[in-house]
CSV table of C-alpha atoms in Angstrom, one decimal:
chain,number,residue,atom,x,y,z
Q,1,UNK,CA,88.8,130.2,167.4
Q,2,UNK,CA,90.0,126.6,167.5
Q,3,UNK,CA,92.0,124.8,164.9
Q,4,UNK,CA,89.0,123.0,163.3
Q,5,UNK,CA,87.2,126.3,163.0
Q,6,UNK,CA,90.2,128.0,161.4
Q,7,UNK,CA,90.7,125.3,158.8
Q,8,UNK,CA,87.0,125.3,158.0
Q,9,UNK,CA,87.3,129.0,157.6
Q,10,UNK,CA,90.0,128.5,155.0
Q,11,UNK,CA,87.9,125.9,153.2
Q,12,UNK,CA,84.8,128.1,153.0
Q,13,UNK,CA,86.5,131.3,152.1
Q,14,UNK,CA,88.1,129.4,149.2
Q,15,UNK,CA,84.6,129.1,147.9
Q,16,UNK,CA,84.8,132.7,146.9
Q,17,UNK,CA,88.4,132.4,145.7
Q,18,UNK,CA,87.7,133.1,142.0
Q,19,UNK,CA,84.9,135.6,142.5
Q,20,UNK,CA,86.5,138.2,140.4
Q,21,UNK,CA,87.3,135.6,137.7
Q,22,UNK,CA,83.7,135.3,136.8
Q,23,UNK,CA,83.0,137.8,134.0
Q,24,UNK,CA,80.8,140.1,136.1
Q,25,UNK,CA,81.2,141.2,139.7
Q,26,UNK,CA,81.4,138.7,142.5
Q,27,UNK,CA,80.8,135.2,141.1
Q,28,UNK,CA,78.1,136.5,138.8
Q,29,UNK,CA,78.0,135.7,135.1
Q,30,UNK,CA,76.5,138.1,132.6
Q,31,UNK,CA,76.9,135.8,129.7
Q,32,UNK,CA,73.4,134.7,128.7
Q,33,UNK,CA,73.6,135.2,124.9
Q,34,UNK,CA,76.1,135.9,122.2
Q,35,UNK,CA,73.7,138.5,120.8
Q,36,UNK,CA,74.0,140.6,123.9
Q,37,UNK,CA,77.7,139.9,124.3
Q,38,UNK,CA,78.4,141.8,121.1
Q,39,UNK,CA,77.2,145.0,122.7
Q,40,UNK,CA,78.6,144.4,126.2
Q,41,UNK,CA,75.1,143.6,127.3
Q,42,UNK,CA,74.1,147.3,127.0
Q,43,UNK,CA,70.4,148.0,127.1
Q,44,UNK,CA,69.4,144.3,127.6
Q,45,UNK,CA,66.3,144.9,129.6
Q,46,UNK,CA,64.9,147.1,126.8
Q,47,UNK,CA,65.8,144.9,123.8
Q,48,UNK,CA,64.3,141.8,122.2
Q,49,UNK,CA,66.4,140.4,119.4
Q,50,UNK,CA,65.3,136.8,120.0
Q,51,UNK,CA,63.9,134.5,122.7
Q,52,UNK,CA,67.0,135.0,124.9
Q,53,UNK,CA,65.5,138.5,125.9
Q,54,UNK,CA,63.3,136.9,128.6
Q,55,UNK,CA,66.3,135.9,130.7
Q,56,UNK,CA,67.0,139.6,131.4
Q,57,UNK,CA,63.4,141.0,131.2
Q,58,UNK,CA,60.3,138.7,130.9
Q,59,UNK,CA,58.3,141.7,129.6
Q,60,UNK,CA,60.3,141.7,126.4
Q,61,UNK,CA,58.5,138.4,125.4
Q,62,UNK,CA,55.7,140.6,124.1
Q,63,UNK,CA,58.0,142.1,121.5
Q,64,UNK,CA,58.7,138.7,119.9
Q,65,UNK,CA,56.8,137.5,116.8
Q,66,UNK,CA,55.8,133.9,116.3
Q,67,UNK,CA,57.3,130.9,117.9
Q,68,UNK,CA,61.0,131.4,118.5
Q,69,UNK,CA,63.9,129.2,119.5
Q,70,UNK,CA,67.4,130.5,120.4
Q,71,UNK,CA,70.4,128.6,121.5
Q,72,UNK,CA,74.1,129.1,121.7
Q,73,UNK,CA,77.2,129.1,123.9
Q,74,UNK,CA,79.9,131.5,125.2
Q,75,UNK,CA,83.5,130.5,125.8
Q,76,UNK,CA,85.1,132.3,128.8
Q,77,UNK,CA,88.9,132.3,129.0
Q,78,UNK,CA,90.1,134.1,132.1
Q,79,UNK,CA,93.8,134.9,132.4
Q,80,UNK,CA,94.2,135.8,136.1
Q,81,UNK,CA,97.5,136.0,137.9
Q,82,UNK,CA,98.4,136.5,141.6
Q,83,UNK,CA,101.8,137.3,143.0
Q,84,UNK,CA,103.2,138.3,146.4
Q,85,UNK,CA,105.1,137.2,149.5
Q,86,UNK,CA,104.2,134.9,152.4
Q,87,UNK,CA,105.6,136.1,155.7
Q,88,UNK,CA,105.7,134.0,158.8
Q,89,UNK,CA,105.9,135.1,162.5
Q,90,UNK,CA,108.0,133.9,165.4
Q,91,UNK,CA,106.6,130.5,166.7
Q,92,UNK,CA,104.4,129.9,163.7
Q,93,UNK,CA,104.7,128.9,160.1
Q,94,UNK,CA,108.1,130.2,158.8
Q,95,UNK,CA,108.3,132.8,156.1
Q,96,UNK,CA,107.9,131.0,152.8
Q,97,UNK,CA,108.9,134.0,150.6
Q,98,UNK,CA,107.9,135.1,147.2
Q,99,UNK,CA,105.2,133.1,145.4
Q,100,UNK,CA,102.9,133.4,142.4
Q,101,UNK,CA,100.2,131.5,140.5
Q,102,UNK,CA,99.5,132.3,136.8
Q,103,UNK,CA,96.3,131.7,134.9
Q,104,UNK,CA,94.7,130.0,137.9
Q,105,UNK,CA,91.1,130.6,136.9
Q,106,UNK,CA,89.8,127.8,134.6
Q,107,UNK,CA,88.2,128.5,131.3
Q,108,UNK,CA,84.6,127.3,130.7
Q,109,UNK,CA,81.8,127.1,128.1
Q,110,UNK,CA,78.5,128.5,129.1
Q,111,UNK,CA,75.6,127.1,127.1
Q,112,UNK,CA,72.0,128.5,126.8
Q,113,UNK,CA,68.6,127.6,125.3
Q,114,UNK,CA,65.4,129.7,125.0
Q,115,UNK,CA,61.9,129.2,123.7
Q,116,UNK,CA,59.0,131.5,123.3
Q,117,UNK,CA,55.4,131.2,122.0
Q,118,UNK,CA,52.5,133.6,121.8
Q,119,UNK,CA,49.3,132.5,123.5
Q,120,UNK,CA,47.2,135.4,122.4
Q,121,UNK,CA,47.8,138.8,120.8
Q,122,UNK,CA,48.7,140.1,124.3
Q,123,UNK,CA,50.3,137.1,126.2
Q,124,UNK,CA,53.5,135.2,125.4
Q,125,UNK,CA,55.1,132.4,127.3
Q,126,UNK,CA,58.7,131.3,127.3
Q,127,UNK,CA,61.2,129.1,129.0
Q,128,UNK,CA,64.9,129.7,129.5
Q,129,UNK,CA,67.8,127.4,130.4
Q,130,UNK,CA,71.0,129.2,131.4
Q,131,UNK,CA,73.1,130.4,134.4
Q,132,UNK,CA,73.7,133.6,136.3
Q,133,UNK,CA,76.4,132.4,138.7
Q,134,UNK,CA,79.5,130.3,138.4
Q,135,UNK,CA,83.3,130.1,139.2
Q,136,UNK,CA,86.2,127.7,139.2
Q,137,UNK,CA,89.9,128.1,140.3
Q,138,UNK,CA,92.9,126.0,141.2
Q,139,UNK,CA,95.9,127.7,142.7
Q,140,UNK,CA,97.7,124.4,143.3
Q,141,UNK,CA,100.0,123.5,146.2
Q,142,UNK,CA,103.1,125.1,144.6
Q,143,UNK,CA,101.5,128.4,145.7
Q,144,UNK,CA,103.1,129.2,149.1
Q,145,UNK,CA,99.9,130.7,150.5
Q,146,UNK,CA,97.8,127.6,149.7
Q,147,UNK,CA,96.8,127.4,153.3
Q,148,UNK,CA,94.4,130.3,152.7
Q,149,UNK,CA,92.6,128.3,150.0
Q,150,UNK,CA,93.7,126.7,146.8
Q,151,UNK,CA,90.7,125.4,144.9
Q,152,UNK,CA,87.1,126.3,144.5
Q,153,UNK,CA,84.1,125.7,142.2
Q,154,UNK,CA,80.5,126.8,142.2
Q,155,UNK,CA,78.3,125.6,139.4
Q,156,UNK,CA,74.7,126.6,138.8
Q,157,UNK,CA,72.1,125.7,136.2
Q,158,UNK,CA,68.8,127.7,136.0
Q,159,UNK,CA,65.4,126.7,134.6
Q,160,UNK,CA,63.3,129.8,134.1
Q,161,UNK,CA,59.7,129.7,132.8
Q,162,UNK,CA,58.2,133.2,132.0
Q,163,UNK,CA,55.1,135.0,131.0
Q,164,UNK,CA,54.9,138.4,129.3
Q,165,UNK,CA,51.7,140.4,128.9
Q,166,UNK,CA,51.0,143.4,126.7
Q,167,UNK,CA,48.7,145.8,128.6
Q,168,UNK,CA,48.5,148.3,125.7
Q,169,UNK,CA,50.7,149.6,122.9
Q,170,UNK,CA,52.9,151.4,125.4
Q,171,UNK,CA,53.2,149.1,128.4
Q,172,UNK,CA,54.2,145.5,128.9
Q,173,UNK,CA,54.8,143.5,132.0
Q,174,UNK,CA,56.3,140.1,132.7
Q,175,UNK,CA,57.2,137.6,135.4
Q,176,UNK,CA,58.9,134.3,135.8
Q,177,UNK,CA,59.9,131.6,138.3
Q,178,UNK,CA,63.6,130.6,138.7
Q,179,UNK,CA,64.6,127.1,139.7
Q,180,UNK,CA,68.4,127.0,140.5
Q,181,UNK,CA,70.4,123.8,140.8
Q,182,UNK,CA,73.8,124.4,142.4
Q,183,UNK,CA,76.9,122.4,143.4
Q,184,UNK,CA,80.3,123.3,144.6
Q,185,UNK,CA,83.6,122.1,146.1
Q,186,UNK,CA,86.1,124.1,148.1
Q,187,UNK,CA,89.5,123.3,149.5
Q,188,UNK,CA,92.8,124.4,151.1
Q,189,UNK,CA,96.1,122.7,151.5
Q,190,UNK,CA,99.5,123.1,153.0
Q,191,UNK,CA,101.9,124.3,150.3
Q,192,UNK,CA,104.5,121.8,149.0
Q,193,UNK,CA,107.2,123.5,151.2
Q,194,UNK,CA,105.2,122.2,154.2
Q,195,UNK,CA,104.4,118.8,152.9
Q,196,UNK,CA,101.5,119.5,150.5
Q,197,UNK,CA,98.9,117.8,152.7
Q,198,UNK,CA,95.2,118.4,152.2
Q,199,UNK,CA,94.0,120.6,155.0
Q,200,UNK,CA,90.4,120.3,154.2
Q,201,UNK,CA,88.0,119.6,151.4
Q,202,UNK,CA,84.3,120.5,151.4
Q,203,UNK,CA,81.6,119.8,148.8
Q,204,UNK,CA,77.8,120.1,148.6
Q,205,UNK,CA,74.8,120.7,146.4
Q,206,UNK,CA,71.3,122.2,146.7
Q,207,UNK,CA,68.3,123.3,144.6
Q,208,UNK,CA,66.3,126.5,145.4
Q,209,UNK,CA,63.6,128.8,144.0
Q,210,UNK,CA,63.6,132.4,143.0
Q,211,UNK,CA,61.6,134.8,140.8
Q,212,UNK,CA,61.9,137.7,138.4
Q,213,UNK,CA,59.7,140.5,137.2
Q,214,UNK,CA,60.0,143.1,134.5
Q,215,UNK,CA,58.3,145.9,132.6
Q,216,UNK,CA,58.8,147.8,129.3
Q,217,UNK,CA,57.5,151.3,128.3
Q,218,UNK,CA,57.3,152.0,124.6
Q,219,UNK,CA,57.6,155.8,124.8
Q,220,UNK,CA,57.1,156.1,121.0
Q,221,UNK,CA,58.1,154.2,117.9
Q,222,UNK,CA,61.8,154.9,118.4
Q,223,UNK,CA,62.3,155.0,122.2
Q,224,UNK,CA,61.8,152.4,124.9
Q,225,UNK,CA,62.7,151.9,128.5
Q,226,UNK,CA,62.9,148.6,130.3
Q,227,UNK,CA,63.2,147.6,134.0
Q,228,UNK,CA,63.8,144.1,135.5
Q,229,UNK,CA,64.3,142.7,138.9
Q,230,UNK,CA,65.6,139.2,140.0
Q,231,UNK,CA,65.1,138.0,143.5
Q,232,UNK,CA,67.8,136.6,145.8
Q,233,UNK,CA,68.1,132.8,145.8
Q,234,UNK,CA,69.1,131.2,149.1
Q,235,UNK,CA,71.1,128.0,148.8
Q,236,UNK,CA,72.2,125.6,151.5
Q,237,UNK,CA,74.9,123.4,149.9
Q,238,UNK,CA,74.7,120.0,151.8
Q,239,UNK,CA,77.5,117.5,151.5
Q,240,UNK,CA,80.6,116.5,153.4
Q,241,UNK,CA,83.9,117.9,154.7
Q,242,UNK,CA,87.2,116.1,155.3
Q,243,UNK,CA,91.0,116.7,155.7
Q,244,UNK,CA,93.6,116.8,158.4
Q,245,UNK,CA,92.4,120.2,159.5
Q,246,UNK,CA,89.2,118.6,160.8
Q,247,UNK,CA,90.5,115.6,162.8
Q,248,UNK,CA,94.3,115.7,162.5
Q,249,UNK,CA,94.4,112.6,160.4
Q,250,UNK,CA,92.3,113.3,157.3
Q,251,UNK,CA,90.5,109.9,157.7
Q,252,UNK,CA,87.2,111.3,158.9
Q,253,UNK,CA,84.4,112.6,156.8
Q,254,UNK,CA,81.8,115.0,158.3
Q,255,UNK,CA,78.4,115.9,157.1
Q,256,UNK,CA,77.8,119.6,156.8
Q,257,UNK,CA,76.2,122.4,154.9
Q,258,UNK,CA,77.1,125.9,153.7
Q,259,UNK,CA,74.5,128.6,153.2
Q,260,UNK,CA,75.2,130.8,150.1
Q,261,UNK,CA,72.9,133.5,148.9
Q,262,UNK,CA,72.8,134.4,145.3
Q,263,UNK,CA,72.1,138.1,145.5
Q,264,UNK,CA,69.1,140.1,144.1
Q,265,UNK,CA,69.8,142.3,141.1
Q,266,UNK,CA,68.0,144.9,139.0
Q,267,UNK,CA,68.5,146.6,135.7
Q,268,UNK,CA,67.1,149.8,134.0
Q,269,UNK,CA,67.8,150.1,130.3
Q,270,UNK,CA,66.9,152.2,127.3
Q,271,UNK,CA,66.8,151.7,123.6
Q,272,UNK,CA,66.8,154.5,121.0
Q,273,UNK,CA,66.4,154.1,117.2
Q,274,UNK,CA,68.2,157.2,115.8
Q,275,UNK,CA,67.5,156.5,112.1
Q,276,UNK,CA,67.0,153.5,109.8
Q,277,UNK,CA,70.5,152.3,110.4
Q,278,UNK,CA,71.7,153.4,113.8
Q,279,UNK,CA,70.4,152.7,117.3
Q,280,UNK,CA,72.0,153.3,120.7
Q,281,UNK,CA,71.2,151.5,124.0
Q,282,UNK,CA,72.4,151.8,127.6
Q,283,UNK,CA,71.8,150.2,131.0
Q,284,UNK,CA,72.6,150.4,134.6
Q,285,UNK,CA,72.7,147.2,136.7
Q,286,UNK,CA,72.7,146.8,140.5
Q,287,UNK,CA,73.5,143.7,142.5
Q,288,UNK,CA,72.9,143.4,146.2
Q,289,UNK,CA,76.3,142.1,147.2
Q,290,UNK,CA,76.1,143.9,150.5
Q,291,UNK,CA,73.9,141.0,151.6
Q,292,UNK,CA,77.1,139.0,151.6
Q,293,UNK,CA,78.4,139.9,155.1
Q,294,UNK,CA,79.9,136.7,156.3
Q,295,UNK,CA,80.1,132.9,155.7
Q,296,UNK,CA,78.8,130.6,158.3
Q,297,UNK,CA,78.8,126.8,158.0
Q,298,UNK,CA,77.0,124.1,159.9
Q,299,UNK,CA,79.1,121.1,160.8
Q,300,UNK,CA,77.2,119.2,163.5
Q,301,UNK,CA,80.2,117.0,164.5
Q,302,UNK,CA,82.3,120.1,164.9
Q,303,UNK,CA,79.9,121.9,167.4
Q,304,UNK,CA,77.3,123.1,164.9
Q,305,UNK,CA,77.2,126.6,163.4
Q,306,UNK,CA,80.6,128.1,162.8
Q,307,UNK,CA,81.2,131.8,162.1
Q,308,UNK,CA,83.6,131.4,159.2
Q,309,UNK,CA,84.7,134.8,158.1
Q,310,UNK,CA,83.5,138.4,157.9
Q,311,UNK,CA,83.4,139.4,154.2
Q,312,UNK,CA,81.6,142.8,154.3
Q,313,UNK,CA,81.0,143.1,150.6
Q,314,UNK,CA,79.2,146.1,149.1
Q,315,UNK,CA,76.7,146.6,146.4
Q,316,UNK,CA,78.0,146.5,142.8
Q,317,UNK,CA,77.0,148.7,139.8
Q,318,UNK,CA,77.5,148.1,136.1
Q,319,UNK,CA,77.3,150.8,133.5
Q,320,UNK,CA,77.1,150.0,129.8
Q,321,UNK,CA,76.4,151.7,126.5
Q,322,UNK,CA,76.3,150.2,123.0
Q,323,UNK,CA,75.4,150.8,119.4
Q,324,UNK,CA,73.6,148.8,116.7
Q,325,UNK,CA,74.3,149.4,113.0
Q,326,UNK,CA,72.1,147.9,110.3
Q,327,UNK,CA,74.8,147.6,107.6
Q,328,UNK,CA,72.6,145.8,105.0
Q,329,UNK,CA,69.2,144.0,105.0
Q,330,UNK,CA,70.9,140.9,106.3
Q,331,UNK,CA,73.9,142.1,108.3
Q,332,UNK,CA,73.8,144.0,111.6
Q,333,UNK,CA,76.9,145.1,113.5
Q,334,UNK,CA,77.1,145.7,117.3
Q,335,UNK,CA,79.5,147.3,119.7
Q,336,UNK,CA,79.6,148.2,123.4
Q,337,UNK,CA,81.6,149.3,126.3
Q,338,UNK,CA,80.9,148.6,130.0
Q,339,UNK,CA,82.3,149.3,133.4
Q,340,UNK,CA,81.8,146.9,136.3
Q,341,UNK,CA,82.6,148.2,139.8
Q,342,UNK,CA,84.1,145.9,142.4
Q,343,UNK,CA,82.0,144.3,145.0
Q,344,UNK,CA,84.6,144.8,147.7
Q,345,UNK,CA,86.6,147.8,148.8
Q,346,UNK,CA,90.3,148.0,149.3
Q,347,UNK,CA,90.1,147.4,153.1
Q,348,UNK,CA,88.3,144.1,152.7
Q,349,UNK,CA,90.1,142.6,149.6
Q,350,UNK,CA,92.0,139.4,150.3
Q,351,UNK,CA,93.7,136.7,148.4
Q,352,UNK,CA,90.6,134.5,148.5
Q,353,UNK,CA,88.4,137.3,147.1
Q,354,UNK,CA,90.5,139.4,144.7
Q,355,UNK,CA,87.5,141.5,143.6
Q,356,UNK,CA,88.4,144.4,141.3
Q,357,UNK,CA,86.9,146.8,138.8
Q,358,UNK,CA,86.5,145.6,135.2
Q,359,UNK,CA,86.3,147.3,131.8
Q,360,UNK,CA,84.5,145.6,128.9
Q,361,UNK,CA,85.1,146.2,125.2
Q,362,UNK,CA,82.8,144.3,122.9
Q,363,UNK,CA,82.0,143.8,119.2
Q,364,UNK,CA,79.5,141.6,117.5
Q,365,UNK,CA,77.4,140.8,114.4
Q,366,UNK,CA,74.2,139.2,113.3
Q,367,UNK,CA,73.4,137.7,109.9
Q,368,UNK,CA,69.9,136.8,108.6
Q,369,UNK,CA,70.7,133.6,106.9
Q,370,UNK,CA,67.1,133.3,105.8
Q,371,UNK,CA,63.8,134.9,106.7
Q,372,UNK,CA,63.5,132.6,109.7
Q,373,UNK,CA,67.1,131.9,110.7
Q,374,UNK,CA,69.5,134.4,112.3
Q,375,UNK,CA,73.1,133.7,113.3
Q,376,UNK,CA,74.9,135.9,115.9
Q,377,UNK,CA,78.4,136.2,117.2
Q,378,UNK,CA,80.0,138.3,119.9
Q,379,UNK,CA,83.5,138.9,121.1
Q,380,UNK,CA,84.6,140.7,124.3
Q,381,UNK,CA,87.8,141.7,126.0
Q,382,UNK,CA,87.7,142.4,129.7
Q,383,UNK,CA,90.5,144.2,131.5
Q,384,UNK,CA,90.6,143.7,135.3
Q,385,UNK,CA,92.1,146.5,137.3
Q,386,UNK,CA,95.2,145.6,139.3
Q,387,UNK,CA,94.4,145.2,143.0
Q,388,UNK,CA,96.5,144.8,146.2
Q,389,UNK,CA,95.6,142.4,149.0
Q,390,UNK,CA,96.8,141.5,152.4
Q,391,UNK,CA,95.7,138.1,153.7
Q,392,UNK,CA,95.8,137.6,157.5
Q,393,UNK,CA,94.0,135.2,159.8
Q,394,UNK,CA,93.6,137.3,163.0
Q,395,UNK,CA,92.3,134.3,165.0
Q,396,UNK,CA,95.3,132.1,164.0
Q,397,UNK,CA,98.3,134.4,163.4
Q,398,UNK,CA,100.7,131.3,163.2
Q,399,UNK,CA,99.6,131.1,159.6
Q,400,UNK,CA,101.5,134.3,158.9
Q,401,UNK,CA,100.3,136.6,156.1
Q,402,UNK,CA,100.2,136.9,152.4
Q,403,UNK,CA,100.8,140.3,150.8
Q,404,UNK,CA,100.3,140.4,147.1
Q,405,UNK,CA,98.6,141.7,144.0
Q,406,UNK,CA,96.2,140.3,141.5
Q,407,UNK,CA,95.9,141.3,137.8
Q,408,UNK,CA,94.5,139.8,134.6
Q,409,UNK,CA,92.1,139.9,131.7
Q,410,UNK,CA,89.3,137.8,130.3
Q,411,UNK,CA,88.4,136.8,126.7
Q,412,UNK,CA,84.9,136.0,125.8
Q,413,UNK,CA,83.6,134.6,122.4
Q,414,UNK,CA,80.1,133.5,121.7
Q,415,UNK,CA,77.8,132.2,119.0
Q,416,UNK,CA,74.0,132.1,118.8
Q,417,UNK,CA,71.4,130.6,116.4
Q,418,UNK,CA,67.8,131.9,116.5
Q,419,UNK,CA,64.9,130.4,114.5
Q,420,UNK,CA,61.4,131.8,114.1
Q,421,UNK,CA,58.6,129.5,113.1
């Protein structure tokens, strides 16, 4: 692999550099409402607290009464650290020694907005504005392994119109269209010990379509099962690339594109009303991260398609269980625990993709301010399992290697306001 291809590989793999710093597996975001946040998003495909329910299962629109509007935001504060040692080889980059970067995943606010309206006694329409994927990181050039990627951002916004239809008292179905707008920038640089020069920078944007379907089975008055499926969305981020890694001077700018597939996902969930006060709910989620086998960019001026890097991710699963307690006529309390499995195994984990298992601990509350207005809040602590990594570029061993470990935790806090007309 030539030098241009190697530096491009560093640029693109940096795109996935904060994958585990999103709150769900990969660069997936689960944070679609503060209502669900308070129960660790347990049982979401079978629950319909407000209009936000359509974002996880459009069939749940049929459980909403009247015209409803729900809006809110979730603050995500990741605290992710990486530490290790860069070792060089004879004739290549010298050993740079121990290095670390603390709190290198940036915090963010994730807003949302939902609307639903009955058309008939059986059909309900809705529209959702939110996001399922996003990430941002900046390792800086003080980090001695910055040549393997030092900055990355992927930002998506989704518009999602939906229709729910009640076939009978037991069975509801739903479907929706997903329009995803995405942008991203990715980069790598020589560490300050080697001059701190920008090796490469790549940015691009694209819009693409997807879809979702769902169903709900009301077994009886107190028990319900829901299922939902969201299609993959194939993006081709088009933009430009530049840096000394491409032309030796950093003065050129090259048109290029990077295909990224937002993976398909599915959820099966259940809701059980135990008595007038207590309910329990649970869910299992699957995400098709095994579709993410490699990154391949197209830079026409650099000889077209370039096989960037083999990633070899695997499917991810999420298990969650939660409770709802109706404390008073106005106050409801929520709690939940969840476990997210990593989307990469030990053999394929690297500095640029420090994927690891996560444990969620959540609490929340809802307050009926009036007959029409409900206010919700949720709070979650996520503990990321410590994970080892060994970064090597087999096609360009002169870069040496980085042997290290990532660790961290994430705080989430959200608020939601829902109004029924």
